[in-house]
Coordinates of C-alpha atoms and ligand atoms in Angstrom, one line a residue:
M1 CA 76.4 -49.3 -34.9
K2 CA 78.1 -52.6 -34.0
E3 CA 78.6 -54.9 -36.9
E4 CA 78.0 -57.9 -34.7
L5 CA 74.6 -56.5 -33.6
I6 CA 73.5 -55.8 -37.2
T7 CA 74.5 -59.3 -38.3
K8 CA 72.6 -60.9 -35.4
A9 CA 69.4 -59.0 -36.2
Y10 CA 69.8 -59.8 -39.8
E11 CA 70.1 -63.6 -39.1
V12 CA 66.9 -63.5 -37.1
A13 CA 65.1 -61.5 -39.8
K14 CA 66.3 -64.0 -42.4
E15 CA 64.6 -66.8 -40.5
R16 CA 61.4 -64.9 -39.9
Y17 CA 61.1 -64.2 -43.6
A18 CA 62.1 -67.7 -44.7
A19 CA 59.2 -69.0 -42.6
L20 CA 57.0 -67.0 -44.9
G21 CA 58.7 -68.2 -48.1
V22 CA 60.8 -65.1 -48.6
D23 CA 64.5 -65.4 -49.5
V24 CA 66.2 -62.4 -48.0
E25 CA 69.5 -63.0 -49.7
K26 CA 67.8 -62.9 -53.1
V27 CA 66.0 -59.7 -52.1
M28 CA 69.3 -58.1 -51.2
E29 CA 70.6 -59.0 -54.6
Q30 CA 67.5 -57.5 -56.3
L31 CA 67.7 -54.3 -54.3
Q32 CA 71.4 -54.0 -55.2
K33 CA 70.3 -53.7 -58.8
V34 CA 67.7 -51.1 -58.3
A35 CA 69.2 -47.8 -59.6
I36 CA 67.4 -44.6 -58.6
S37 CA 67.8 -41.6 -60.8
M38 CA 68.7 -38.8 -58.5
H39 CA 67.4 -35.5 -59.8
C40 CA 70.2 -32.9 -60.0
W41 CA 67.8 -30.0 -59.2
Q42 CA 67.4 -30.5 -55.5
A43 CA 70.9 -29.2 -55.0
D44 CA 70.2 -25.7 -56.2
D45 CA 66.4 -25.1 -56.1
V46 CA 66.0 -25.9 -59.8
L47 CA 68.0 -22.9 -61.0
G48 CA 70.6 -24.4 -63.2
F49 CA 73.6 -22.7 -64.9
E50 CA 72.0 -20.3 -67.3
S51 CA 72.3 -16.7 -66.5
G52 CA 68.6 -16.4 -65.3
S53 CA 68.0 -17.0 -61.7
S54 CA 64.2 -17.2 -61.2
L55 CA 62.1 -20.3 -61.5
T56 CA 59.0 -20.1 -63.6
G57 CA 56.6 -22.6 -65.3
G58 CA 54.2 -23.1 -62.4
I59 CA 56.7 -24.9 -60.1
Q60 CA 58.0 -23.4 -56.9
T61 CA 60.6 -24.0 -54.3
T62 CA 59.9 -22.5 -50.9
G63 CA 62.4 -21.9 -48.1
N64 CA 65.7 -20.1 -48.1
Y65 CA 68.0 -22.6 -46.3
P66 CA 71.6 -21.5 -46.7
G67 CA 74.1 -23.4 -48.7
K68 CA 72.6 -24.2 -52.1
A69 CA 75.0 -25.1 -54.8
R70 CA 76.0 -22.0 -56.7
N71 CA 77.9 -23.5 -59.6
M72 CA 78.7 -26.8 -61.3
E73 CA 81.6 -27.7 -59.1
E74 CA 79.5 -27.3 -55.9
L75 CA 76.6 -29.1 -57.4
R76 CA 78.7 -32.1 -58.4
G77 CA 80.4 -32.1 -55.0
D78 CA 77.1 -32.1 -53.2
I79 CA 75.7 -34.9 -55.3
L80 CA 78.7 -37.1 -54.7
K81 CA 78.5 -36.3 -51.0
A82 CA 74.9 -37.3 -50.9
A83 CA 75.6 -40.4 -52.9
S84 CA 78.2 -41.5 -50.4
Y85 CA 75.4 -41.9 -47.8
I86 CA 73.2 -43.9 -50.1
P87 CA 73.7 -47.6 -50.6
G88 CA 74.2 -48.9 -54.1
K89 CA 74.9 -47.4 -57.5
H90 CA 72.5 -44.8 -58.8
R91 CA 71.9 -42.6 -61.8
L92 CA 71.9 -38.8 -62.2
N93 CA 69.0 -37.0 -63.9
L94 CA 70.1 -33.8 -65.6
H95 CA 68.0 -30.9 -66.9
E96 CA 69.1 -29.0 -69.9
I97 CA 69.7 -25.9 -67.9
Y98 CA 72.5 -27.7 -66.0
G99 CA 74.7 -27.8 -69.1
D100 CA 78.4 -26.9 -69.0
F101 CA 78.1 -23.6 -70.9
G102 CA 81.6 -22.4 -70.1
G103 CA 80.5 -19.0 -68.7
T104 CA 78.7 -18.0 -71.9
F105 CA 75.0 -17.8 -72.6
V106 CA 73.8 -20.6 -74.8
D107 CA 70.2 -20.3 -75.7
R108 CA 67.9 -23.3 -75.5
D109 CA 67.7 -23.7 -79.2
Q110 CA 71.5 -23.7 -79.5
V111 CA 72.3 -26.4 -77.0
E112 CA 74.6 -29.2 -78.2
V113 CA 76.2 -32.4 -77.1
K114 CA 79.4 -30.5 -76.3
H115 CA 77.7 -28.7 -73.4
F116 CA 77.3 -32.1 -71.7
E117 CA 80.7 -33.4 -72.5
S118 CA 82.1 -32.7 -69.1
W119 CA 79.0 -34.2 -67.5
M120 CA 79.4 -37.5 -69.4
Q121 CA 83.0 -37.7 -68.4
W122 CA 82.3 -36.9 -64.8
A123 CA 79.4 -39.4 -64.7
A124 CA 81.6 -42.1 -66.2
E125 CA 84.4 -41.4 -63.7
N126 CA 82.0 -41.7 -60.8
G127 CA 80.2 -44.8 -62.1
M128 CA 76.9 -43.0 -62.6
K129 CA 74.6 -43.2 -65.6
L130 CA 72.7 -40.2 -66.9
D131 CA 69.1 -39.4 -67.6
F132 CA 68.0 -36.2 -69.2
N133 CA 65.2 -33.6 -69.4
S134 CA 64.4 -30.8 -71.8
T135 CA 63.7 -27.5 -70.0
S136 CA 60.7 -25.4 -71.0
F137 CA 60.6 -23.2 -67.9
S138 CA 62.6 -20.2 -66.6
H139 CA 63.2 -18.6 -70.0
P140 CA 61.9 -15.4 -71.6
K141 CA 60.1 -17.5 -74.1
S142 CA 58.5 -19.8 -71.5
G143 CA 55.3 -17.8 -71.0
N144 CA 52.2 -19.9 -70.4
L145 CA 52.6 -21.9 -73.6
S146 CA 55.7 -23.4 -75.2
L147 CA 55.2 -26.4 -77.4
S148 CA 51.5 -25.5 -77.8
N149 CA 52.0 -21.8 -78.4
P150 CA 49.9 -20.5 -81.3
D151 CA 52.9 -18.3 -82.3
K152 CA 54.8 -20.5 -84.7
S153 CA 58.1 -18.9 -84.0
I154 CA 57.9 -19.6 -80.2
R155 CA 56.6 -23.1 -80.9
D156 CA 59.5 -23.7 -83.3
F157 CA 62.0 -22.5 -80.8
W158 CA 60.8 -25.1 -78.3
I159 CA 60.6 -27.8 -80.9
E160 CA 64.2 -27.1 -81.8
H161 CA 65.2 -27.2 -78.1
T162 CA 63.5 -30.5 -77.5
K163 CA 65.0 -32.1 -80.6
R164 CA 68.4 -31.0 -79.6
C165 CA 67.8 -32.5 -76.1
R166 CA 66.9 -35.8 -77.6
A167 CA 70.1 -35.8 -79.6
I168 CA 72.1 -35.1 -76.4
A169 CA 70.2 -37.9 -74.6
E170 CA 71.0 -40.3 -77.4
E171 CA 74.7 -39.5 -77.1
M172 CA 74.6 -40.0 -73.3
G173 CA 72.9 -43.4 -73.8
R174 CA 75.3 -44.5 -76.5
R175 CA 78.3 -43.7 -74.4
Q176 CA 77.1 -45.2 -71.2
G177 CA 75.9 -48.3 -73.0
D178 CA 72.5 -48.0 -71.4
S179 CA 69.4 -46.1 -72.5
C180 CA 69.2 -42.5 -71.3
I181 CA 65.7 -41.8 -70.2
M182 CA 64.6 -38.4 -71.4
N183 CA 61.6 -36.8 -69.8
L184 CA 59.5 -34.3 -71.6
W185 CA 57.4 -32.1 -69.3
V186 CA 56.1 -28.7 -70.4
H187 CA 54.2 -26.4 -68.1
D188 CA 51.8 -25.3 -70.8
G189 CA 48.4 -24.2 -69.5
S190 CA 46.2 -21.4 -68.6
K191 CA 45.5 -19.5 -65.4
D192 CA 41.9 -18.7 -66.4
V193 CA 39.2 -20.3 -68.4
T194 CA 40.2 -21.0 -71.9
V195 CA 37.9 -21.5 -74.9
N196 CA 40.7 -23.2 -76.9
R197 CA 41.3 -26.5 -75.1
M198 CA 41.4 -28.4 -78.3
K199 CA 43.5 -25.9 -80.2
Y200 CA 46.5 -26.0 -77.8
R201 CA 46.3 -29.8 -77.5
E202 CA 46.4 -30.1 -81.3
L203 CA 49.4 -27.8 -81.5
F204 CA 51.1 -29.8 -78.7
K205 CA 50.4 -33.1 -80.5
D206 CA 51.8 -31.7 -83.7
S207 CA 54.9 -30.4 -82.0
L208 CA 55.5 -33.8 -80.4
D209 CA 55.1 -35.5 -83.8
Q210 CA 57.9 -33.2 -85.2
I211 CA 60.1 -33.7 -82.2
F212 CA 59.8 -37.5 -82.3
A213 CA 60.3 -37.7 -86.1
T214 CA 63.9 -38.9 -85.5
E215 CA 64.2 -42.4 -84.2
Y216 CA 66.9 -43.1 -81.7
K217 CA 68.3 -46.3 -80.3
N218 CA 70.0 -45.2 -77.1
M219 CA 67.5 -43.0 -75.5
K220 CA 63.9 -43.4 -74.4
D221 CA 61.3 -40.6 -74.4
C222 CA 58.8 -40.1 -71.6
L223 CA 55.8 -37.8 -71.4
E224 CA 54.9 -36.4 -68.0
S225 CA 51.3 -35.1 -67.4
K226 CA 50.2 -32.8 -64.6
V227 CA 47.0 -31.6 -63.0
F228 CA 47.9 -28.0 -62.8
G229 CA 50.7 -25.6 -62.2
I230 CA 50.8 -22.5 -59.9
G231 CA 49.4 -19.6 -62.0
L232 CA 48.1 -22.1 -64.5
E233 CA 45.2 -23.5 -62.5
S234 CA 42.4 -23.7 -65.0
Y235 CA 43.8 -25.8 -67.8
T236 CA 46.9 -28.0 -68.5
V237 CA 47.6 -28.9 -72.1
G238 CA 49.5 -32.1 -71.2
S239 CA 46.8 -33.6 -69.0
N240 CA 46.9 -37.2 -67.9
E241 CA 44.5 -38.3 -70.7
F242 CA 46.5 -36.4 -73.3
C243 CA 49.8 -38.0 -72.2
V244 CA 48.5 -41.5 -71.9
G245 CA 46.8 -41.3 -75.3
Y246 CA 49.9 -40.0 -77.0
S247 CA 52.3 -42.4 -75.3
V248 CA 50.2 -45.4 -76.0
Q249 CA 49.7 -44.5 -79.6
H250 CA 53.4 -43.7 -80.2
Q251 CA 54.9 -46.2 -77.7
K252 CA 56.5 -43.6 -75.6
L253 CA 57.1 -44.0 -71.9
I254 CA 54.7 -42.4 -69.4
T255 CA 56.2 -40.6 -66.4
I256 CA 54.1 -40.9 -63.3
D257 CA 54.9 -38.0 -61.0
T258 CA 53.3 -38.9 -57.7
G259 CA 52.4 -35.2 -57.2
H260 CA 50.6 -34.8 -60.5
F261 CA 47.2 -36.3 -59.7
H262 CA 44.2 -35.4 -57.7
P263 CA 44.9 -35.9 -54.0
T264 CA 42.8 -39.0 -53.5
E265 CA 43.9 -40.6 -56.7
S266 CA 46.3 -43.6 -56.2
A267 CA 49.5 -43.4 -58.3
A268 CA 50.1 -47.0 -57.4
D269 CA 47.0 -48.2 -59.1
K270 CA 48.2 -46.6 -62.4
V271 CA 51.2 -48.9 -62.6
S272 CA 49.4 -52.1 -63.7
S273 CA 47.0 -50.1 -65.9
M274 CA 49.7 -48.3 -67.8
M275 CA 52.3 -51.1 -67.7
L276 CA 50.1 -53.2 -70.0
F277 CA 50.6 -50.7 -72.7
V278 CA 53.8 -48.8 -72.2
E279 CA 57.0 -48.7 -70.1
L280 CA 57.1 -46.3 -67.2
M281 CA 59.3 -43.7 -65.6
L282 CA 58.6 -42.5 -62.0
H283 CA 59.0 -39.1 -60.4
V284 CA 58.8 -40.1 -56.8
S285 CA 57.8 -37.0 -54.8
R286 CA 55.6 -36.1 -51.8
P287 CA 52.7 -33.8 -52.6
I288 CA 51.2 -32.1 -49.6
R289 CA 47.8 -30.7 -50.6
W290 CA 49.2 -29.8 -54.0
D291 CA 52.3 -30.7 -56.1
S292 CA 54.5 -29.2 -53.4
D293 CA 57.5 -31.5 -54.0
H294 CA 58.3 -32.2 -50.4
V295 CA 61.1 -34.6 -49.8
T296 CA 60.1 -38.2 -50.4
I297 CA 59.6 -40.3 -47.3
M298 CA 58.6 -43.9 -46.5
D299 CA 54.9 -43.1 -46.5
D300 CA 52.0 -45.4 -47.5
P301 CA 51.6 -44.0 -51.1
T302 CA 55.2 -44.5 -51.9
L303 CA 55.3 -47.9 -50.4
E304 CA 52.1 -48.9 -52.3
L305 CA 53.7 -47.6 -55.5
F306 CA 56.8 -49.8 -55.1
Q307 CA 54.7 -52.8 -54.0
E308 CA 52.8 -52.5 -57.3
I309 CA 56.1 -52.5 -59.3
V310 CA 57.1 -55.7 -57.5
R311 CA 53.6 -57.3 -57.6
C312 CA 53.5 -56.6 -61.4
N313 CA 57.0 -58.1 -61.8
A314 CA 57.9 -54.9 -63.6
L315 CA 61.3 -54.0 -62.1
D316 CA 62.9 -53.9 -65.5
R317 CA 60.2 -51.9 -67.1
V318 CA 59.9 -49.2 -64.6
H319 CA 62.6 -46.5 -64.3
I320 CA 62.7 -44.9 -60.9
G321 CA 63.5 -41.2 -60.5
L322 CA 63.0 -38.7 -57.8
D323 CA 61.5 -35.3 -58.2
Y324 CA 61.3 -32.9 -55.3
F325 CA 62.9 -29.6 -54.4
D326 CA 62.8 -28.5 -50.8
A327 CA 64.7 -25.3 -50.2
S328 CA 63.9 -25.2 -46.5
I329 CA 66.2 -27.8 -45.1
N330 CA 69.8 -29.0 -45.8
R331 CA 69.7 -30.0 -49.4
I332 CA 72.2 -32.8 -49.2
G333 CA 70.2 -34.2 -46.3
A334 CA 67.1 -33.9 -48.6
Y335 CA 68.8 -36.1 -51.2
V336 CA 69.8 -38.7 -48.7
I337 CA 66.5 -38.9 -46.9
G338 CA 64.5 -39.1 -50.2
T339 CA 66.7 -41.7 -51.9
R340 CA 67.0 -43.9 -48.9
A341 CA 63.3 -43.7 -48.4
A342 CA 62.6 -44.8 -51.9
Q343 CA 65.1 -47.7 -51.4
K344 CA 63.4 -48.7 -48.1
C345 CA 60.0 -48.8 -49.8
M346 CA 61.5 -50.9 -52.5
L347 CA 63.1 -53.3 -50.0
R348 CA 59.8 -53.6 -48.1
A349 CA 58.0 -54.3 -51.4
L350 CA 60.6 -57.0 -52.3
L351 CA 60.2 -58.6 -48.8
E352 CA 56.5 -59.0 -49.1
P353 CA 55.4 -62.6 -48.6
L354 CA 53.7 -62.5 -52.0
A355 CA 53.4 -66.2 -52.7
K356 CA 51.6 -66.8 -49.5
L357 CA 49.3 -63.7 -49.9
R358 CA 48.4 -64.9 -53.4
E359 CA 47.6 -68.4 -52.1
Y360 CA 45.2 -66.9 -49.7
E361 CA 43.6 -64.7 -52.4
A362 CA 43.2 -67.6 -54.8
A363 CA 41.5 -69.6 -52.1
G364 CA 39.2 -66.7 -51.3
Q365 CA 40.7 -66.4 -47.8
G366 CA 40.1 -62.7 -47.3
F367 CA 40.7 -62.7 -43.5
Q368 CA 44.0 -64.5 -43.9
R369 CA 45.2 -62.2 -46.6
L370 CA 44.4 -59.1 -44.6
A371 CA 45.9 -60.5 -41.5
L372 CA 49.2 -61.4 -43.2
L373 CA 49.3 -58.0 -44.9
E374 CA 49.0 -56.4 -41.5
E375 CA 51.6 -58.6 -39.8
A376 CA 54.0 -58.1 -42.7
K377 CA 54.2 -54.4 -41.9
A378 CA 55.8 -55.3 -38.6
L379 CA 58.3 -57.9 -39.9
P380 CA 61.9 -57.0 -39.3
W381 CA 62.6 -55.4 -42.7
N382 CA 64.8 -52.8 -40.9
A383 CA 67.3 -55.5 -39.9
V384 CA 67.7 -56.3 -43.6
W385 CA 68.0 -52.6 -44.4
D386 CA 70.8 -52.1 -41.9
M387 CA 72.6 -55.1 -43.4
F388 CA 72.2 -53.6 -46.9
C389 CA 73.8 -50.4 -45.7
L390 CA 76.6 -52.2 -43.9
K391 CA 77.4 -54.3 -46.9
N392 CA 77.4 -51.2 -49.1
N393 CA 79.7 -49.4 -46.7
V394 CA 77.4 -46.5 -46.0
P395 CA 76.2 -45.2 -42.7
V396 CA 73.7 -47.5 -40.9
G397 CA 70.6 -45.8 -39.5
E398 CA 70.8 -42.2 -38.5
E399 CA 74.6 -42.1 -38.5
F400 CA 74.5 -39.9 -41.6
I401 CA 72.9 -37.0 -39.7
A402 CA 76.2 -36.1 -38.0
E403 CA 78.1 -36.6 -41.2
I404 CA 75.9 -34.2 -43.1
E405 CA 76.1 -31.7 -40.2
K406 CA 79.9 -31.9 -40.6
Y407 CA 79.7 -31.2 -44.3
E408 CA 77.4 -28.3 -43.6
A409 CA 79.8 -26.8 -41.0
E410 CA 82.8 -27.2 -43.2
V411 CA 81.4 -26.6 -46.7
T412 CA 77.8 -25.5 -47.4
S413 CA 77.4 -23.0 -44.5
K414 CA 80.3 -21.0 -46.0
R415 CA 78.4 -20.3 -49.2
N416 CA 76.4 -17.2 -49.3
Ligands
RNT501 C1 56.9 -30.3 -62.7 C2 57.3 -31.7 -63.1 C3 58.7 -31.7 -63.6 C4 59.7 -30.9 -62.9 C5 61.2 -31.1 -63.2 C6 62.0 -30.0 -62.7 O1 55.7 -30.3 -62.1 O2 57.2 -32.5 -62.0 O3 59.1 -33.0 -63.7 O4 59.6 -31.0 -61.5 O5 61.3 -31.3 -64.6
ZN502 ZN1 58.1 -34.5 -62.2

């Protein structure tokens, strides 16, 4: 697109927003600082680099689009390719199963910092900071219960795994000079009715106490709840109430995965409620009827979620990550669409004429508030977005489609 045209539209947009008390230049600076933690697992359908190749733990990818990354080199290449179409500097969120195991099998209770040495180097070279996740799924000992398993040897195995993951996250955080956010999600649950709801939760709580016994300075722990997993429909040990209760008591972060609530529940409304007590991590996803992990788009729930972050003035206390895995479309395209969508939602949230809206609300002017909220939807935020892309030297608008098609023709379509 012509630079001149983008600049012209941007200047007009700036005036429109200024009339409503919004400083577009300042918004651009704020957006520049918003780092999104890109999840490494969209590139290969959550398989990772252990020997096993099937995904368990109640999560599923569907689709068999050709070209998924088959090894670390391909995965890194794909992520860098995707990042080249996304404005700004972002983070990379790794799962333990993506370690650099050097072609040997390293069991989960044996993982060490050295298995992430090459990742830390790679991330530093590419100006990316890392976040981390322990991995309870896709392992012979995963079963239906990991950290809440009544069998002590299995429980201890996962406790050891998670402790080691925290030590790795600590080292990542120390080296990058910025906290590594480590998410802890376990799939533990039951397909059918259980008469031991309390027992498993007690065990989970006890395992967490053991895992968190070591205090670290350069990493932050998050707990992620869930409604249910596939094959684990009747009961989830780490329910929302469990995770909120534990996190508030122990001052851990809460991860809000937008696919982990009942379909009519608003994830956005949770931000202010939880923010008052703990810091937050987000897994921005797109649930369709269930936790289907479709690619994030600029839909109303996502927009409302980001509006809440801005309205709560919580940009520095909410860590934003993505979590979806669609195997039915070009996976690099999936990264680009989802990350850009999250950024667009954030931009629109930052451009909201909040001062004016709050003035109306304080004066009890309900009609005026609703009218401006409606009109704000049609303000020229897209001109600001185009300028943001231009300034960041990434494709403006749909220009990235052709580029991803080219990468597909030259690289990913040749994988089998
Ligand atoms: C699963 C959780 C979890 C996973 C990743 C792979 O329902 O959302 O965050 O998606 O850890
Ligand atoms: Zn998640």
